[in-house]
Amino acid sequence: MHRFRLGLGDLAAATFACSPLHETVLGLRMWTHPGVYVHQTRAFERIRPEFERCDTAMLLALVAGNRFVPDFLTPRPLSPFPDFATELAAVRAFDPALLRAELELTHLPHGRELPPPLARGLADPAALLARIADALEEYFERCLAPEWWPRARSVLHADLVHRSRILAERGASALLSDLDRRLFWEDGILTLRHDSWDDDADILIDGRGLVFVPTCFARGACSSIDPRRLPMISYPARGLATLAGAVEPPPTPRALEQLIGAPKARLLALLAEPTATVELARRLGVTPGAVSQHLAVLAAARLVTRARHGRVVLYARSPLADQLLQ
């Protein structure tokens, strides 16, 4: 159990971030623990041929038997939308002298010994660190960046829009309570309960900031293995079912289809959560250009809103569109 003690200033300064490095590292669980994250199974099976061309021995060794990964591979994001290269540079800059302690803290409580690629590599920690970073870079560029990451990024950014809406409409207490069933907020303390932790930790934020990071690869909220690290909480993102494959738009009122046409009505039906153009095109089985044309008309009619999050523009239904779909 981790208890995060937040003052009023700490609560006001808490932020959210989307991390491509976190998703790269946590996504390795798809290969070590197949079947746990079912929404991504189909997409990762398509990736498998490329994955098998990577340094799989090293990549698989990074995940412990209980699905934990070393803290230094998931550093706290320094901005809301960091890019992969910047985050990986922080991994490459990690002190090799601390590598053994990081790996043992991750693996030994559960596996009782380090996986062979890590144990052998510790004879030259600097070379091992470089190999780990190189393997992650190749894996991201070869397997995730072409197709999977753009889709996952849309889901993660949509989650942030949803959280900001809760904060604006219901306040910080509702926001924290809505993140995950493992989190409990009471009297300035955010408690995180996790069955895999054997010890309790009281973490005083004390102006250091608290960052929340949505992820596609968690069964519940979690934090760093070492509670002395900069405070950060990862939690399961909303909308993961959309990563499983094509999504059939919900039924739309016949009168609405007659008013604006079936394609635009189907598009509105899919916009219950903020979504990027590319993802909408994938779900509808049409080109992004066609979706953009429909969105431009819907925006002019004040039926959709748009907001930029990092490099992604997300579209959502307006309150007027919600009424028309009732």
mmCIF file of C-alpha atoms in Angstrom:
data_model
loop_
_atom_site.group_PDB
_atom_site.id
_atom_site.type_symbol
_atom_site.label_atom_id
_atom_site.label_comp_id
_atom_site.label_asym_id
_atom_site.label_seq_id
_atom_site.Cartn_x
_atom_site.Cartn_y
_atom_site.Cartn_z
ATOM 1 C CA MET A 1 0.000 0.000 0.000
ATOM 2 C CA HIS A 2 1.327 3.411 -0.977
ATOM 3 C CA ARG A 3 -0.090 6.550 0.627
ATOM 4 C CA PHE A 4 0.543 9.773 -1.268
ATOM 5 C CA ARG A 5 0.194 12.781 1.044
ATOM 6 C CA LEU A 6 -0.811 15.879 -0.902
ATOM 7 C CA GLY A 7 -1.136 19.419 0.329
ATOM 8 C CA LEU A 8 -3.508 21.828 -1.360
ATOM 9 C CA GLY A 9 -0.715 23.110 -3.591
ATOM 10 C CA ASP A 10 0.303 19.556 -4.509
ATOM 11 C CA LEU A 11 -3.240 18.702 -5.506
ATOM 12 C CA ALA A 12 -3.531 21.829 -7.628
ATOM 13 C CA ALA A 13 -0.203 21.076 -9.350
ATOM 14 C CA ALA A 14 -0.917 17.389 -10.147
ATOM 15 C CA THR A 15 -0.687 16.719 -13.895
ATOM 16 C CA PHE A 16 -1.344 14.036 -16.515
ATOM 17 C CA ALA A 17 0.971 12.774 -19.254
ATOM 18 C CA CYS A 18 1.067 10.259 -22.127
ATOM 19 C CA SER A 19 4.350 8.385 -22.498
ATOM 20 C CA PRO A 20 5.411 6.417 -25.594
ATOM 21 C CA LEU A 21 8.319 4.946 -23.625
ATOM 22 C CA HIS A 22 6.009 3.686 -20.892
ATOM 23 C CA GLU A 23 3.801 2.002 -23.482
ATOM 24 C CA THR A 24 6.836 0.463 -25.184
ATOM 25 C CA VAL A 25 8.194 -0.998 -21.940
ATOM 26 C CA LEU A 26 4.874 -2.002 -20.368
ATOM 27 C CA GLY A 27 3.747 -3.424 -23.707
ATOM 28 C CA LEU A 28 6.471 -6.070 -23.458
ATOM 29 C CA ARG A 29 4.055 -7.789 -21.091
ATOM 30 C CA MET A 30 2.087 -8.794 -24.197
ATOM 31 C CA TRP A 31 4.888 -11.219 -25.046
ATOM 32 C CA THR A 32 5.729 -12.455 -21.538
ATOM 33 C CA HIS A 33 2.143 -12.760 -20.278
ATOM 34 C CA PRO A 34 -0.067 -13.495 -23.311
ATOM 35 C CA GLY A 35 -3.782 -13.336 -22.687
ATOM 36 C CA VAL A 36 -3.627 -10.773 -19.874
ATOM 37 C CA TYR A 37 -4.319 -7.759 -22.092
ATOM 38 C CA VAL A 38 -6.852 -9.227 -24.480
ATOM 39 C CA HIS A 39 -7.788 -6.024 -26.288
ATOM 40 C CA GLN A 40 -4.341 -5.836 -27.874
ATOM 41 C CA THR A 41 -3.968 -9.518 -28.764
ATOM 42 C CA ARG A 42 -4.954 -9.210 -32.424
ATOM 43 C CA ALA A 43 -2.773 -6.173 -33.053
ATOM 44 C CA PHE A 44 0.275 -7.736 -31.408
ATOM 45 C CA GLU A 45 -0.111 -10.972 -33.330
ATOM 46 C CA ARG A 46 0.234 -8.898 -36.487
ATOM 47 C CA ILE A 47 3.401 -7.382 -35.008
ATOM 48 C CA ARG A 48 4.943 -10.756 -34.079
ATOM 49 C CA PRO A 49 7.010 -11.279 -37.270
ATOM 50 C CA GLU A 50 8.720 -7.917 -36.764
ATOM 51 C CA PHE A 51 9.116 -8.527 -33.030
ATOM 52 C CA GLU A 52 10.962 -11.780 -33.698
ATOM 53 C CA ARG A 53 13.555 -9.814 -35.687
ATOM 54 C CA CYS A 54 14.352 -7.707 -32.620
ATOM 55 C CA ASP A 55 16.586 -8.504 -29.638
ATOM 56 C CA THR A 56 13.841 -10.619 -28.088
ATOM 57 C CA ALA A 57 16.067 -12.276 -25.488
ATOM 58 C CA MET A 58 16.857 -8.909 -23.935
ATOM 59 C CA LEU A 59 13.351 -7.472 -24.320
ATOM 60 C CA LEU A 60 11.661 -10.461 -22.676
ATOM 61 C CA ALA A 61 14.194 -10.470 -19.834
ATOM 62 C CA LEU A 62 13.110 -6.985 -18.772
ATOM 63 C CA VAL A 63 9.714 -8.169 -17.466
ATOM 64 C CA ALA A 64 9.607 -9.941 -14.098
ATOM 65 C CA GLY A 65 7.391 -12.909 -13.331
ATOM 66 C CA ASN A 66 4.771 -10.671 -11.717
ATOM 67 C CA ARG A 67 4.819 -8.309 -14.743
ATOM 68 C CA PHE A 68 6.914 -5.652 -12.966
ATOM 69 C CA VAL A 69 9.500 -3.756 -15.031
ATOM 70 C CA PRO A 70 12.555 -1.830 -13.773
ATOM 71 C CA ASP A 71 11.744 1.690 -12.637
ATOM 72 C CA PHE A 72 14.547 3.283 -14.644
ATOM 73 C CA LEU A 73 12.830 2.194 -17.870
ATOM 74 C CA THR A 74 9.669 4.142 -17.012
ATOM 75 C CA PRO A 75 10.942 7.514 -15.761
ATOM 76 C CA ARG A 76 8.348 10.099 -14.848
ATOM 77 C CA PRO A 77 7.417 12.110 -17.973
ATOM 78 C CA LEU A 78 8.791 15.640 -17.889
ATOM 79 C CA SER A 79 6.029 17.043 -20.118
ATOM 80 C CA PRO A 80 2.432 16.084 -20.905
ATOM 81 C CA PHE A 81 3.309 14.710 -24.366
ATOM 82 C CA PRO A 82 6.994 13.686 -24.474
ATOM 83 C CA ASP A 83 8.445 12.111 -27.594
ATOM 84 C CA PHE A 84 10.059 8.693 -27.555
ATOM 85 C CA ALA A 85 13.568 9.882 -28.393
ATOM 86 C CA THR A 86 13.654 12.340 -25.496
ATOM 87 C CA GLU A 87 12.459 9.731 -23.011
ATOM 88 C CA LEU A 88 14.887 7.107 -24.294
ATOM 89 C CA ALA A 89 17.737 9.593 -23.878
ATOM 90 C CA ALA A 90 16.935 9.651 -20.152
ATOM 91 C CA VAL A 91 17.280 5.858 -20.067
ATOM 92 C CA ARG A 92 20.616 6.017 -21.859
ATOM 93 C CA ALA A 93 21.791 8.603 -19.304
ATOM 94 C CA PHE A 94 21.006 6.323 -16.346
ATOM 95 C CA ASP A 95 24.019 5.603 -14.131
ATOM 96 C CA PRO A 96 25.281 2.084 -15.020
ATOM 97 C CA ALA A 97 26.585 1.717 -11.471
ATOM 98 C CA LEU A 98 22.964 1.586 -10.267
ATOM 99 C CA LEU A 99 21.817 -0.947 -12.850
ATOM 100 C CA ARG A 100 22.340 -4.086 -10.750
ATOM 101 C CA ALA A 101 20.272 -2.695 -7.857
ATOM 102 C CA GLU A 102 17.440 -1.720 -10.217
ATOM 103 C CA LEU A 103 17.312 -5.130 -11.872
ATOM 104 C CA GLU A 104 17.532 -7.049 -8.602
ATOM 105 C CA LEU A 105 14.778 -4.939 -7.031
ATOM 106 C CA THR A 106 12.546 -5.867 -9.966
ATOM 107 C CA HIS A 107 13.325 -9.562 -10.366
ATOM 108 C CA LEU A 108 14.700 -11.111 -7.194
ATOM 109 C CA PRO A 109 11.633 -10.838 -4.940
ATOM 110 C CA HIS A 110 9.680 -12.895 -7.487
ATOM 111 C CA GLY A 111 12.077 -14.876 -9.698
ATOM 112 C CA ARG A 112 14.892 -15.361 -7.127
ATOM 113 C CA GLU A 113 17.473 -14.883 -9.870
ATOM 114 C CA LEU A 114 18.061 -12.523 -12.747
ATOM 115 C CA PRO A 115 17.210 -13.726 -16.256
ATOM 116 C CA PRO A 116 20.396 -14.943 -17.985
ATOM 117 C CA PRO A 117 20.725 -12.011 -20.473
ATOM 118 C CA LEU A 118 20.689 -9.560 -17.566
ATOM 119 C CA ALA A 119 22.902 -11.614 -15.258
ATOM 120 C CA ARG A 120 25.557 -12.060 -17.961
ATOM 121 C CA GLY A 121 25.314 -8.444 -19.044
ATOM 122 C CA LEU A 122 26.099 -7.090 -15.586
ATOM 123 C CA ALA A 123 29.736 -8.007 -16.164
ATOM 124 C CA ASP A 124 29.767 -4.733 -18.161
ATOM 125 C CA PRO A 125 26.866 -2.565 -16.887
ATOM 126 C CA ALA A 126 27.478 0.250 -19.380
ATOM 127 C CA ALA A 127 27.315 -2.155 -22.318
ATOM 128 C CA LEU A 128 24.211 -3.799 -20.866
ATOM 129 C CA LEU A 129 22.482 -0.437 -20.490
ATOM 130 C CA ALA A 130 23.315 0.419 -24.106
ATOM 131 C CA ARG A 131 21.981 -2.944 -25.304
ATOM 132 C CA ILE A 132 18.719 -2.445 -23.387
ATOM 133 C CA ALA A 133 18.225 1.036 -24.839
ATOM 134 C CA ASP A 134 19.100 -0.128 -28.358
ATOM 135 C CA ALA A 135 16.639 -3.027 -28.074
ATOM 136 C CA LEU A 136 13.833 -0.729 -26.927
ATOM 137 C CA GLU A 137 14.553 1.761 -29.715
ATOM 138 C CA GLU A 138 14.500 -0.929 -32.383
ATOM 139 C CA TYR A 139 11.323 -2.448 -30.949
ATOM 140 C CA PHE A 140 9.493 0.871 -30.922
ATOM 141 C CA GLU A 141 10.580 1.935 -34.398
ATOM 142 C CA ARG A 142 10.103 -1.462 -36.025
ATOM 143 C CA CYS A 143 7.001 -2.780 -34.250
ATOM 144 C CA LEU A 144 5.005 0.010 -32.602
ATOM 145 C CA ALA A 145 5.568 3.319 -34.371
ATOM 146 C CA PRO A 146 4.151 2.387 -37.801
ATOM 147 C CA GLU A 147 0.615 1.482 -36.741
ATOM 148 C CA TRP A 148 0.060 0.549 -33.110
ATOM 149 C CA TRP A 149 1.376 3.660 -31.356
ATOM 150 C CA PRO A 150 -0.740 6.163 -33.365
ATOM 151 C CA ARG A 151 -3.870 4.209 -32.418
ATOM 152 C CA ALA A 152 -2.864 3.816 -28.781
ATOM 153 C CA ARG A 153 -1.893 7.487 -28.570
ATOM 154 C CA SER A 154 -5.407 8.429 -29.688
ATOM 155 C CA VAL A 155 -6.878 6.303 -26.889
ATOM 156 C CA LEU A 156 -4.535 7.781 -24.282
ATOM 157 C CA HIS A 157 -5.177 11.359 -25.346
ATOM 158 C CA ALA A 158 -8.927 10.729 -25.305
ATOM 159 C CA ASP A 159 -8.541 9.512 -21.728
ATOM 160 C CA LEU A 160 -6.885 12.790 -20.771
ATOM 161 C CA VAL A 161 -9.743 14.755 -22.302
ATOM 162 C CA HIS A 162 -12.201 12.678 -20.266
ATOM 163 C CA ARG A 163 -10.240 13.345 -17.062
ATOM 164 C CA SER A 164 -10.094 17.076 -17.705
ATOM 165 C CA ARG A 165 -13.854 17.070 -18.211
ATOM 166 C CA ILE A 166 -14.400 15.351 -14.856
ATOM 167 C CA LEU A 167 -12.096 17.850 -13.157
ATOM 168 C CA ALA A 168 -13.985 20.787 -14.664
ATOM 169 C CA GLU A 169 -17.442 19.430 -13.946
ATOM 170 C CA ARG A 170 -17.021 17.563 -10.644
ATOM 171 C CA GLY A 171 -13.734 18.605 -9.062
ATOM 172 C CA ALA A 172 -10.466 16.983 -8.011
ATOM 173 C CA SER A 173 -12.010 14.543 -5.533
ATOM 174 C CA ALA A 174 -14.236 13.030 -8.229
ATOM 175 C CA LEU A 175 -11.304 12.923 -10.627
ATOM 176 C CA LEU A 176 -9.100 10.936 -8.262
ATOM 177 C CA SER A 177 -11.903 8.571 -7.280
ATOM 178 C CA ASP A 178 -12.734 7.865 -10.918
ATOM 179 C CA LEU A 179 -9.221 6.826 -11.969
ATOM 180 C CA ASP A 180 -9.247 3.257 -10.662
ATOM 181 C CA ARG A 181 -10.737 1.006 -7.999
ATOM 182 C CA ARG A 182 -7.311 0.666 -6.327
ATOM 183 C CA LEU A 183 -7.199 4.400 -5.542
ATOM 184 C CA PHE A 184 -8.909 5.986 -2.521
ATOM 185 C CA TRP A 185 -8.901 9.709 -1.755
ATOM 186 C CA GLU A 186 -9.619 10.928 1.765
ATOM 187 C CA ASP A 187 -8.394 13.791 3.959
ATOM 188 C CA GLY A 188 -5.497 14.798 1.715
ATOM 189 C CA ILE A 189 -4.205 11.235 1.283
ATOM 190 C CA LEU A 190 -4.394 9.289 -1.978
ATOM 191 C CA THR A 191 -4.055 5.601 -1.094
ATOM 192 C CA LEU A 192 -2.969 3.075 -3.705
ATOM 193 C CA ARG A 193 -3.614 -0.553 -2.810
ATOM 194 C CA HIS A 194 -1.688 -3.196 -4.748
ATOM 195 C CA ASP A 195 -1.637 -6.905 -3.895
ATOM 196 C CA SER A 196 1.915 -7.337 -5.231
ATOM 197 C CA TRP A 197 3.456 -4.951 -2.689
ATOM 198 C CA ASP A 198 4.494 -6.492 0.610
ATOM 199 C CA ASP A 199 5.344 -3.226 2.362
ATOM 200 C CA ASP A 200 3.627 0.067 3.105
ATOM 201 C CA ALA A 201 5.031 3.402 2.026
ATOM 202 C CA ASP A 202 4.122 6.942 3.014
ATOM 203 C CA ILE A 203 5.069 9.292 0.192
ATOM 204 C CA LEU A 204 5.114 12.993 0.958
ATOM 205 C CA ILE A 205 4.660 14.937 -2.277
ATOM 206 C CA ASP A 206 6.007 18.133 -0.694
ATOM 207 C CA GLY A 207 6.180 20.180 -3.877
ATOM 208 C CA ARG A 208 7.779 17.451 -6.017
ATOM 209 C CA GLY A 209 4.651 17.080 -8.160
ATOM 210 C CA LEU A 210 2.460 14.056 -8.831
ATOM 211 C CA VAL A 211 1.989 12.836 -12.404
ATOM 212 C CA PHE A 212 -0.768 10.461 -13.560
ATOM 213 C CA VAL A 213 -0.009 8.377 -16.646
ATOM 214 C CA PRO A 214 -2.715 6.382 -18.471
ATOM 215 C CA THR A 215 -1.568 3.093 -19.980
ATOM 216 C CA CYS A 216 -2.916 0.315 -22.170
ATOM 217 C CA PHE A 217 -1.069 -2.337 -20.147
ATOM 218 C CA ALA A 218 -2.261 -2.323 -16.551
ATOM 219 C CA ARG A 219 -4.938 -4.291 -14.733
ATOM 220 C CA GLY A 220 -5.163 -1.533 -12.140
ATOM 221 C CA ALA A 221 -3.403 1.568 -10.863
ATOM 222 C CA CYS A 222 0.248 1.127 -9.896
ATOM 223 C CA SER A 223 3.312 3.185 -9.043
ATOM 224 C CA SER A 224 7.085 2.833 -9.018
ATOM 225 C CA ILE A 225 8.577 -0.174 -7.258
ATOM 226 C CA ASP A 226 10.861 2.156 -5.287
ATOM 227 C CA PRO A 227 8.681 4.704 -3.421
ATOM 228 C CA ARG A 228 11.633 7.117 -3.222
ATOM 229 C CA ARG A 229 11.317 7.945 -6.912
ATOM 230 C CA LEU A 230 9.517 11.041 -8.169
ATOM 231 C CA PRO A 231 5.807 10.480 -7.443
ATOM 232 C CA MET A 232 3.919 8.966 -10.360
ATOM 233 C CA ILE A 233 0.823 6.777 -10.715
ATOM 234 C CA SER A 234 -0.090 4.773 -13.804
ATOM 235 C CA TYR A 235 -3.684 3.696 -14.329
ATOM 236 C CA PRO A 236 -5.672 1.781 -16.994
ATOM 237 C CA ALA A 237 -6.803 4.030 -19.830
ATOM 238 C CA ARG A 238 -10.416 4.132 -20.931
ATOM 239 C CA GLY A 239 -11.545 2.924 -24.355
ATOM 240 C CA LEU A 240 -9.171 -0.033 -24.720
ATOM 241 C CA ALA A 241 -11.874 -2.083 -26.434
ATOM 242 C CA THR A 242 -11.412 0.084 -29.514
ATOM 243 C CA LEU A 243 -7.935 -1.429 -29.952
ATOM 244 C CA ALA A 244 -9.399 -4.907 -30.403
ATOM 245 C CA GLY A 245 -10.519 -4.271 -33.978
ATOM 246 C CA ALA A 246 -13.241 -2.621 -35.981
ATOM 247 C CA VAL A 247 -15.922 -0.946 -33.907
ATOM 248 C CA GLU A 248 -19.508 -1.020 -35.089
ATOM 249 C CA PRO A 249 -21.085 2.403 -34.583
ATOM 250 C CA PRO A 250 -24.090 2.338 -32.232
ATOM 251 C CA PRO A 251 -27.537 2.749 -33.811
ATOM 252 C CA THR A 252 -28.508 6.268 -34.811
ATOM 253 C CA PRO A 253 -32.019 7.770 -34.949
ATOM 254 C CA ARG A 254 -33.558 7.442 -38.399
ATOM 255 C CA ALA A 255 -34.608 11.087 -38.332
ATOM 256 C CA LEU A 256 -31.004 12.164 -37.736
ATOM 257 C CA GLU A 257 -29.790 10.095 -40.692
ATOM 258 C CA GLN A 258 -32.397 11.755 -42.890
ATOM 259 C CA LEU A 259 -31.345 15.185 -41.625
ATOM 260 C CA ILE A 260 -27.555 14.993 -42.014
ATOM 261 C CA GLY A 261 -27.006 11.716 -43.887
ATOM 262 C CA ALA A 262 -26.047 8.256 -42.622
ATOM 263 C CA PRO A 263 -22.218 8.726 -42.786
ATOM 264 C CA LYS A 264 -22.271 11.855 -40.626
ATOM 265 C CA ALA A 265 -24.783 10.300 -38.229
ATOM 266 C CA ARG A 266 -22.537 7.215 -37.817
ATOM 267 C CA LEU A 267 -19.578 9.501 -37.226
ATOM 268 C CA LEU A 268 -21.401 11.364 -34.469
ATOM 269 C CA ALA A 269 -22.365 8.063 -32.868
ATOM 270 C CA LEU A 270 -18.683 7.108 -32.623
ATOM 271 C CA LEU A 271 -17.718 10.373 -30.950
ATOM 272 C CA ALA A 272 -18.965 9.576 -27.473
ATOM 273 C CA GLU A 273 -15.269 9.899 -26.515
ATOM 274 C CA PRO A 274 -12.793 12.328 -28.105
ATOM 275 C CA THR A 275 -11.129 10.606 -31.056
ATOM 276 C CA ALA A 276 -8.564 11.440 -33.724
ATOM 277 C CA THR A 277 -9.377 11.508 -37.439
ATOM 278 C CA VAL A 278 -7.146 8.544 -38.285
ATOM 279 C CA GLU A 279 -8.762 6.388 -35.618
ATOM 280 C CA LEU A 280 -12.269 7.336 -36.779
ATOM 281 C CA ALA A 281 -11.322 6.385 -40.330
ATOM 282 C CA ARG A 282 -10.054 3.003 -39.148
ATOM 283 C CA ARG A 283 -13.232 2.264 -37.230
ATOM 284 C CA LEU A 284 -15.460 3.247 -40.132
ATOM 285 C CA GLY A 285 -13.352 1.586 -42.811
ATOM 286 C CA VAL A 286 -12.969 4.777 -44.879
ATOM 287 C CA THR A 287 -10.130 7.180 -45.707
ATOM 288 C CA PRO A 288 -9.011 9.895 -43.268
ATOM 289 C CA GLY A 289 -9.764 12.433 -45.992
ATOM 290 C CA ALA A 290 -13.403 11.375 -46.125
ATOM 291 C CA VAL A 291 -13.683 11.634 -42.344
ATOM 292 C CA SER A 292 -12.089 15.089 -42.394
ATOM 293 C CA GLN A 293 -14.655 16.335 -44.899
ATOM 294 C CA HIS A 294 -17.549 15.120 -42.750
ATOM 295 C CA LEU A 295 -15.962 16.560 -39.590
ATOM 296 C CA ALA A 296 -15.561 19.965 -41.235
ATOM 297 C CA VAL A 297 -19.296 20.036 -42.019
ATOM 298 C CA LEU A 298 -20.228 18.846 -38.524
ATOM 299 C CA ALA A 299 -17.944 21.441 -36.941
ATOM 300 C CA ALA A 300 -19.518 24.209 -39.029
ATOM 301 C CA ALA A 301 -22.920 23.042 -37.791
ATOM 302 C CA ARG A 302 -21.601 23.085 -34.195
ATOM 303 C CA LEU A 303 -22.178 19.370 -33.789
ATOM 304 C CA VAL A 304 -18.549 18.541 -32.979
ATOM 305 C CA THR A 305 -15.764 20.276 -31.101
ATOM 306 C CA ARG A 306 -12.042 19.899 -31.596
ATOM 307 C CA ALA A 307 -9.075 20.201 -29.262
ATOM 308 C CA ARG A 308 -5.359 19.752 -29.816
ATOM 309 C CA HIS A 309 -3.479 17.524 -27.388
ATOM 310 C CA GLY A 310 0.209 17.461 -28.175
ATOM 311 C CA ARG A 311 0.473 16.518 -31.849
ATOM 312 C CA VAL A 312 -3.002 15.013 -32.006
ATOM 313 C CA VAL A 313 -6.299 16.764 -32.760
ATOM 314 C CA LEU A 314 -9.270 15.107 -31.081
ATOM 315 C CA TYR A 315 -12.910 15.534 -32.064
ATOM 316 C CA ALA A 316 -15.895 15.088 -29.754
ATOM 317 C CA ARG A 317 -19.651 15.515 -29.908
ATOM 318 C CA SER A 318 -21.090 18.817 -28.803
ATOM 319 C CA PRO A 319 -24.018 18.994 -26.336
ATOM 320 C CA LEU A 320 -26.290 19.740 -29.307
ATOM 321 C CA ALA A 321 -25.175 16.510 -31.016
ATOM 322 C CA ASP A 322 -25.843 14.586 -27.799
ATOM 323 C CA GLN A 323 -29.407 15.843 -27.849
ATOM 324 C CA LEU A 324 -29.886 14.885 -31.487
ATOM 325 C CA LEU A 325 -28.709 11.328 -30.798
ATOM 326 C CA GLN A 326 -31.175 10.789 -27.946
#
